[in-house]
PDB file of C-alpha atoms in Angstrom:
ATOM      1  CA  MET A   1      59.470  41.800   3.757  1.00  0.00           C
ATOM      2  CA  LEU A   2      57.245  39.250   4.889  1.00  0.00           C
ATOM      3  CA  LEU A   3      57.365  36.690   2.056  1.00  0.00           C
ATOM      4  CA  GLY A   4      60.880  37.591   0.940  1.00  0.00           C
ATOM      5  CA  ASN A   5      63.354  35.386  -1.013  1.00  0.00           C
ATOM      6  CA  GLU A   6      64.261  33.438   2.135  1.00  0.00           C
ATOM      7  CA  PHE A   7      60.543  32.435   2.400  1.00  0.00           C
ATOM      8  CA  TRP A   8      60.389  31.102  -1.010  1.00  0.00           C
ATOM      9  CA  THR A   9      63.781  29.507  -0.932  1.00  0.00           C
ATOM     10  CA  ASN A  10      62.743  27.610   2.234  1.00  0.00           C
ATOM     11  CA  LEU A  11      59.532  26.743   0.888  1.00  0.00           C
ATOM     12  CA  LEU A  12      61.118  24.985  -2.252  1.00  0.00           C
ATOM     13  CA  GLU A  13      63.684  23.182  -0.009  1.00  0.00           C
ATOM     14  CA  ASN A  14      60.588  21.782   2.007  1.00  0.00           C
ATOM     15  CA  LEU A  15      58.925  20.567  -1.066  1.00  0.00           C
ATOM     16  CA  ALA A  16      61.816  19.084  -2.567  1.00  0.00           C
ATOM     17  CA  LEU A  17      62.259  17.036   0.746  1.00  0.00           C
ATOM     18  CA  ILE A  18      58.718  15.638   0.797  1.00  0.00           C
ATOM     19  CA  ASP A  19      58.605  11.992  -0.012  1.00  0.00           C
ATOM     20  CA  GLY A  20      55.794   9.742  -1.308  1.00  0.00           C
ATOM     21  CA  TRP A  21      54.325   8.871   1.933  1.00  0.00           C
ATOM     22  CA  GLU A  22      54.216  12.525   3.169  1.00  0.00           C
ATOM     23  CA  VAL A  23      52.438  13.566   0.035  1.00  0.00           C
ATOM     24  CA  LEU A  24      49.991  10.915   0.734  1.00  0.00           C
ATOM     25  CA  GLY A  25      49.483  11.908   4.346  1.00  0.00           C
ATOM     26  CA  LEU A  26      48.994  15.619   3.039  1.00  0.00           C
ATOM     27  CA  VAL A  27      46.361  14.586   0.451  1.00  0.00           C
ATOM     28  CA  THR A  28      44.314  12.231   2.860  1.00  0.00           C
ATOM     29  CA  GLY A  29      44.758  14.988   5.765  1.00  0.00           C
ATOM     30  CA  VAL A  30      42.916  17.564   3.532  1.00  0.00           C
ATOM     31  CA  LEU A  31      40.508  15.225   2.037  1.00  0.00           C
ATOM     32  CA  THR A  32      39.624  14.282   5.550  1.00  0.00           C
ATOM     33  CA  VAL A  33      38.774  17.982   6.552  1.00  0.00           C
ATOM     34  CA  LEU A  34      36.870  18.601   3.364  1.00  0.00           C
ATOM     35  CA  LEU A  35      34.829  15.458   3.835  1.00  0.00           C
ATOM     36  CA  LEU A  36      34.284  16.484   7.601  1.00  0.00           C
ATOM     37  CA  ILE A  37      33.008  19.667   6.417  1.00  0.00           C
ATOM     38  CA  ARG A  38      30.305  18.253   4.374  1.00  0.00           C
ATOM     39  CA  GLU A  39      29.313  15.905   7.187  1.00  0.00           C
ATOM     40  CA  ASN A  40      30.314  12.860   4.885  1.00  0.00           C
ATOM     41  CA  ILE A  41      30.713   9.708   6.875  1.00  0.00           C
ATOM     42  CA  TRP A  42      33.683   8.680   4.556  1.00  0.00           C
ATOM     43  CA  ASN A  43      35.837  11.070   6.431  1.00  0.00           C
ATOM     44  CA  TRP A  44      36.374   8.634   9.129  1.00  0.00           C
ATOM     45  CA  PRO A  45      37.982   5.784   7.026  1.00  0.00           C
ATOM     46  CA  VAL A  46      40.010   8.409   5.148  1.00  0.00           C
ATOM     47  CA  ALA A  47      41.076   9.872   8.554  1.00  0.00           C
ATOM     48  CA  ILE A  48      42.141   6.486   9.550  1.00  0.00           C
ATOM     49  CA  ALA A  49      44.097   6.136   6.369  1.00  0.00           C
ATOM     50  CA  TYR A  50      45.703   9.276   7.140  1.00  0.00           C
ATOM     51  CA  THR A  51      46.463   8.464  10.678  1.00  0.00           C
ATOM     52  CA  LEU A  52      47.999   5.103   9.525  1.00  0.00           C
ATOM     53  CA  VAL A  53      50.235   6.820   6.957  1.00  0.00           C
ATOM     54  CA  SER A  54      51.365   9.469   9.549  1.00  0.00           C
ATOM     55  CA  LEU A  55      52.263   6.656  12.107  1.00  0.00           C
ATOM     56  CA  TYR A  56      54.739   5.282   9.443  1.00  0.00           C
ATOM     57  CA  VAL A  57      56.091   8.779   8.702  1.00  0.00           C
ATOM     58  CA  PHE A  58      56.443   9.680  12.358  1.00  0.00           C
ATOM     59  CA  TRP A  59      58.186   6.272  13.336  1.00  0.00           C
ATOM     60  CA  LYS A  60      60.504   6.442  10.453  1.00  0.00           C
ATOM     61  CA  SER A  61      61.427  10.103  11.371  1.00  0.00           C
ATOM     62  CA  GLN A  62      61.853   9.099  15.213  1.00  0.00           C
ATOM     63  CA  LEU A  63      59.032  11.488  16.245  1.00  0.00           C
ATOM     64  CA  TYR A  64      57.973   9.113  18.942  1.00  0.00           C
ATOM     65  CA  ALA A  65      55.693  11.761  20.605  1.00  0.00           C
ATOM     66  CA  ASP A  66      53.826  12.393  17.521  1.00  0.00           C
ATOM     67  CA  PHE A  67      53.664   8.619  16.987  1.00  0.00           C
ATOM     68  CA  GLY A  68      51.996   8.157  20.425  1.00  0.00           C
ATOM     69  CA  LEU A  69      49.531  10.976  19.681  1.00  0.00           C
ATOM     70  CA  HIS A  70      48.389   9.568  16.480  1.00  0.00           C
ATOM     71  CA  ILE A  71      47.747   6.184  18.157  1.00  0.00           C
ATOM     72  CA  ILE A  72      45.202   8.052  20.173  1.00  0.00           C
ATOM     73  CA  TYR A  73      43.960   9.621  16.971  1.00  0.00           C
ATOM     74  CA  LEU A  74      43.504   6.261  15.549  1.00  0.00           C
ATOM     75  CA  ALA A  75      41.365   5.267  18.526  1.00  0.00           C
ATOM     76  CA  LEU A  76      39.356   8.597  18.297  1.00  0.00           C
ATOM     77  CA  ASN A  77      38.770   8.417  14.606  1.00  0.00           C
ATOM     78  CA  SER A  78      37.538   4.729  15.084  1.00  0.00           C
ATOM     79  CA  TYR A  79      35.046   6.079  17.746  1.00  0.00           C
ATOM     80  CA  GLY A  80      33.921   8.735  15.534  1.00  0.00           C
ATOM     81  CA  TRP A  81      33.067   6.443  12.750  1.00  0.00           C
ATOM     82  CA  TYR A  82      31.296   4.057  14.930  1.00  0.00           C
ATOM     83  CA  PHE A  83      29.268   6.903  16.674  1.00  0.00           C
ATOM     84  CA  TRP A  84      28.125   8.368  13.416  1.00  0.00           C
ATOM     85  CA  ILE A  85      27.170   5.035  12.140  1.00  0.00           C
ATOM     86  CA  VAL A  86      25.155   4.195  15.315  1.00  0.00           C
ATOM     87  CA  GLY A  87      23.547   7.742  15.195  1.00  0.00           C
ATOM     88  CA  ARG A  88      22.175   6.755  11.796  1.00  0.00           C
ATOM     89  CA  GLY A  89      19.700   4.632  13.757  1.00  0.00           C
ATOM     90  CA  ASN A  90      17.380   7.699  14.335  1.00  0.00           C
ATOM     91  CA  GLY A  91      16.294   7.227  10.649  1.00  0.00           C
ATOM     92  CA  LYS A  92      18.144  10.217   9.400  1.00  0.00           C
ATOM     93  CA  ASP A  93      20.897   9.873   6.695  1.00  0.00           C
ATOM     94  CA  THR A  94      23.423  11.472   8.990  1.00  0.00           C
ATOM     95  CA  VAL A  95      23.853  12.384  12.776  1.00  0.00           C
ATOM     96  CA  PRO A  96      22.616  15.996  13.438  1.00  0.00           C
ATOM     97  CA  VAL A  97      25.100  18.477  14.449  1.00  0.00           C
ATOM     98  CA  THR A  98      24.694  19.259  18.138  1.00  0.00           C
ATOM     99  CA  LEU A  99      25.850  21.629  20.708  1.00  0.00           C
ATOM    100  CA  ALA A 100      28.440  20.704  23.340  1.00  0.00           C
ATOM    101  CA  SER A 101      27.180  20.914  27.074  1.00  0.00           C
ATOM    102  CA  LYS A 102      28.690  23.311  29.393  1.00  0.00           C
ATOM    103  CA  THR A 103      30.180  20.485  31.222  1.00  0.00           C
ATOM    104  CA  GLN A 104      31.789  19.082  27.996  1.00  0.00           C
ATOM    105  CA  LEU A 105      33.334  22.407  27.171  1.00  0.00           C
ATOM    106  CA  LEU A 106      34.680  22.887  30.689  1.00  0.00           C
ATOM    107  CA  ILE A 107      36.236  19.359  30.677  1.00  0.00           C
ATOM    108  CA  GLY A 108      37.820  20.050  27.227  1.00  0.00           C
ATOM    109  CA  ILE A 109      39.154  23.481  28.319  1.00  0.00           C
ATOM    110  CA  ILE A 110      40.343  22.673  31.748  1.00  0.00           C
ATOM    111  CA  GLY A 111      41.740  19.237  30.381  1.00  0.00           C
ATOM    112  CA  SER A 112      43.614  20.925  27.651  1.00  0.00           C
ATOM    113  CA  PHE A 113      45.256  23.520  29.937  1.00  0.00           C
ATOM    114  CA  ALA A 114      46.199  20.830  32.545  1.00  0.00           C
ATOM    115  CA  GLY A 115      47.598  18.678  29.666  1.00  0.00           C
ATOM    116  CA  ILE A 116      49.559  21.711  28.481  1.00  0.00           C
ATOM    117  CA  ALA A 117      51.046  22.491  31.774  1.00  0.00           C
ATOM    118  CA  VAL A 118      52.281  18.832  32.427  1.00  0.00           C
ATOM    119  CA  LEU A 119      53.338  17.931  28.853  1.00  0.00           C
ATOM    120  CA  GLY A 120      54.953  21.495  28.499  1.00  0.00           C
ATOM    121  CA  TYR A 121      56.863  20.966  31.585  1.00  0.00           C
ATOM    122  CA  GLY A 122      57.978  17.500  30.766  1.00  0.00           C
ATOM    123  CA  LEU A 123      59.096  18.476  27.232  1.00  0.00           C
ATOM    124  CA  ASN A 124      60.739  21.773  28.756  1.00  0.00           C
ATOM    125  CA  ARG A 125      62.590  19.778  31.701  1.00  0.00           C
ATOM    126  CA  TYR A 126      63.587  16.640  29.900  1.00  0.00           C
ATOM    127  CA  THR A 127      64.041  17.496  26.093  1.00  0.00           C
ATOM    128  CA  ASP A 128      65.529  19.993  23.837  1.00  0.00           C
ATOM    129  CA  ALA A 129      61.958  21.097  22.556  1.00  0.00           C
ATOM    130  CA  ALA A 130      62.036  24.399  20.982  1.00  0.00           C
ATOM    131  CA  LEU A 131      58.707  25.639  21.970  1.00  0.00           C
ATOM    132  CA  PRO A 132      57.414  23.027  24.681  1.00  0.00           C
ATOM    133  CA  PHE A 133      54.328  24.676  25.858  1.00  0.00           C
ATOM    134  CA  TRP A 134      53.108  26.250  22.446  1.00  0.00           C
ATOM    135  CA  ASP A 135      53.855  22.586  20.845  1.00  0.00           C
ATOM    136  CA  SER A 136      51.886  21.104  23.849  1.00  0.00           C
ATOM    137  CA  ALA A 137      48.996  23.443  23.141  1.00  0.00           C
ATOM    138  CA  THR A 138      48.541  21.983  19.676  1.00  0.00           C
ATOM    139  CA  THR A 139      48.489  18.405  21.126  1.00  0.00           C
ATOM    140  CA  CYS A 140      46.134  18.995  23.925  1.00  0.00           C
ATOM    141  CA  PHE A 141      43.676  21.176  22.021  1.00  0.00           C
ATOM    142  CA  SER A 142      43.761  18.629  19.122  1.00  0.00           C
ATOM    143  CA  LEU A 143      42.533  15.959  21.398  1.00  0.00           C
ATOM    144  CA  ALA A 144      39.796  18.102  22.754  1.00  0.00           C
ATOM    145  CA  ALA A 145      38.859  18.958  19.288  1.00  0.00           C
ATOM    146  CA  MET A 146      38.834  15.276  18.063  1.00  0.00           C
ATOM    147  CA  TRP A 147      36.592  14.151  20.839  1.00  0.00           C
ATOM    148  CA  LEU A 148      34.087  16.868  20.155  1.00  0.00           C
ATOM    149  CA  THR A 149      34.371  16.161  16.268  1.00  0.00           C
ATOM    150  CA  ALA A 150      33.665  12.376  16.942  1.00  0.00           C
ATOM    151  CA  ARG A 151      30.616  13.524  19.001  1.00  0.00           C
ATOM    152  CA  LYS A 152      29.755  15.774  16.075  1.00  0.00           C
ATOM    153  CA  GLU A 153      29.470  18.794  18.247  1.00  0.00           C
ATOM    154  CA  LEU A 154      29.674  22.356  16.535  1.00  0.00           C
ATOM    155  CA  GLU A 155      32.091  23.648  19.032  1.00  0.00           C
ATOM    156  CA  SER A 156      34.895  21.435  17.975  1.00  0.00           C
ATOM    157  CA  TRP A 157      35.689  23.902  14.985  1.00  0.00           C
ATOM    158  CA  TYR A 158      36.651  26.479  17.769  1.00  0.00           C
ATOM    159  CA  PHE A 159      39.407  23.943  18.972  1.00  0.00           C
ATOM    160  CA  TRP A 160      40.462  23.093  15.602  1.00  0.00           C
ATOM    161  CA  LEU A 161      40.703  26.871  14.642  1.00  0.00           C
ATOM    162  CA  LEU A 162      42.856  27.696  17.792  1.00  0.00           C
ATOM    163  CA  VAL A 163      44.987  24.454  16.908  1.00  0.00           C
ATOM    164  CA  ASN A 164      45.555  25.758  13.529  1.00  0.00           C
ATOM    165  CA  VAL A 165      46.304  29.377  14.314  1.00  0.00           C
ATOM    166  CA  ILE A 166      48.796  28.125  16.928  1.00  0.00           C
ATOM    167  CA  ALA A 167      50.431  25.677  14.492  1.00  0.00           C
ATOM    168  CA  THR A 168      50.801  28.221  11.824  1.00  0.00           C
ATOM    169  CA  GLY A 169      52.694  30.608  14.110  1.00  0.00           C
ATOM    170  CA  ILE A 170      54.867  27.687  15.325  1.00  0.00           C
ATOM    171  CA  TYR A 171      55.800  26.476  11.941  1.00  0.00           C
ATOM    172  CA  TYR A 172      56.498  30.013  10.483  1.00  0.00           C
ATOM    173  CA  TYR A 173      58.699  30.811  13.556  1.00  0.00           C
ATOM    174  CA  LYS A 174      60.597  27.621  12.772  1.00  0.00           C
ATOM    175  CA  ASP A 175      60.876  28.567   9.072  1.00  0.00           C
ATOM    176  CA  LEU A 176      58.664  25.562   8.183  1.00  0.00           C
ATOM    177  CA  TYR A 177      56.916  27.555   5.595  1.00  0.00           C
ATOM    178  CA  PHE A 178      55.208  24.741   3.703  1.00  0.00           C
ATOM    179  CA  TYR A 179      53.536  23.475   6.812  1.00  0.00           C
ATOM    180  CA  ALA A 180      52.681  27.069   7.910  1.00  0.00           C
ATOM    181  CA  ILE A 181      50.846  27.505   4.558  1.00  0.00           C
ATOM    182  CA  LEU A 182      49.099  24.315   4.913  1.00  0.00           C
ATOM    183  CA  TYR A 183      47.862  25.223   8.520  1.00  0.00           C
ATOM    184  CA  PHE A 184      46.825  28.605   7.389  1.00  0.00           C
ATOM    185  CA  VAL A 185      44.641  26.873   4.686  1.00  0.00           C
ATOM    186  CA  TYR A 186      43.331  24.618   7.693  1.00  0.00           C
ATOM    187  CA  ILE A 187      42.299  28.009   9.415  1.00  0.00           C
ATOM    188  CA  LEU A 188      40.113  28.760   6.214  1.00  0.00           C
ATOM    189  CA  LEU A 189      38.682  25.215   6.211  1.00  0.00           C
ATOM    190  CA  ALA A 190      37.917  25.364   9.943  1.00  0.00           C
ATOM    191  CA  LEU A 191      36.065  28.691   9.515  1.00  0.00           C
ATOM    192  CA  SER A 192      34.271  27.028   6.524  1.00  0.00           C
ATOM    193  CA  GLY A 193      33.521  24.019   8.563  1.00  0.00           C
ATOM    194  CA  PHE A 194      32.136  26.011  11.505  1.00  0.00           C
ATOM    195  CA  LYS A 195      29.700  27.953   9.100  1.00  0.00           C
ATOM    196  CA  THR A 196      28.585  24.816   7.153  1.00  0.00           C
ATOM    197  CA  TRP A 197      27.781  22.869  10.254  1.00  0.00           C
ATOM    198  CA  GLN A 198      26.060  25.793  12.028  1.00  0.00           C
ATOM    199  CA  ASN A 199      23.810  26.008   8.860  1.00  0.00           C
ATOM    200  CA  SER A 200      23.158  22.380   9.086  1.00  0.00           C
ATOM    201  CA  ARG A 201      22.167  22.543  12.631  1.00  0.00           C
ATOM    202  CA  LYS A 202      19.651  25.389  11.836  1.00  0.00           C
ATOM    203  CA  ALA A 203      18.255  23.368   8.901  1.00  0.00           C
ATOM    204  CA  TYR A 204      17.722  20.229  11.198  1.00  0.00           C
ATOM    205  CA  LEU A 205      16.090  22.243  13.868  1.00  0.00           C
ATOM    206  CA  ALA A 206      13.826  23.823  11.435  1.00  0.00           C
ATOM    207  CA  GLU A 207      12.781  20.462  10.132  1.00  0.00           C
ATOM    208  CA  ASN A 208      12.230  19.026  13.580  1.00  0.00           C
TER     209      ASN A 208
END
């Protein structure tokens, strides 16, 4: 049975172990995505708050790779906030959703796979990582997704969808059912985000 007693027992155990900081990270993380879908510029300060909370949680948990990754997230979130504010200089209420160029997408895809190969090899060779290449995939594709999101490119949602699908599989495989459910919700939010941004772009082009 896919969702048997072991699933619910493990889920309840994970819930019982969550402390206040993790709950705050969960709330700000989901709120960030919801605001992002609505193209609300407040998603960036909320995302920065989420990143700062995550930095504390990962440092306390001695997850130094995730800690380092979220320092990069902090920089990208700050850039996204700046870009969306500067973009308002066009007289519009918000920066319009755009399409990424072929060059951007090619760099994102090739860069992600190159990063997966290098990081995955390093984790596999020098650590006891359980799923080094799959774990590296979520990291590298997330960075590409963050960059495209900061530039408000529609294709960013493709990358987020891929990240969330991989992460859901990883967490389910590792019996981290609470996080598997969370990232499954993120899959649904990514689909919603793509559709919402697509409609926003169509509306913008119709008006201009």
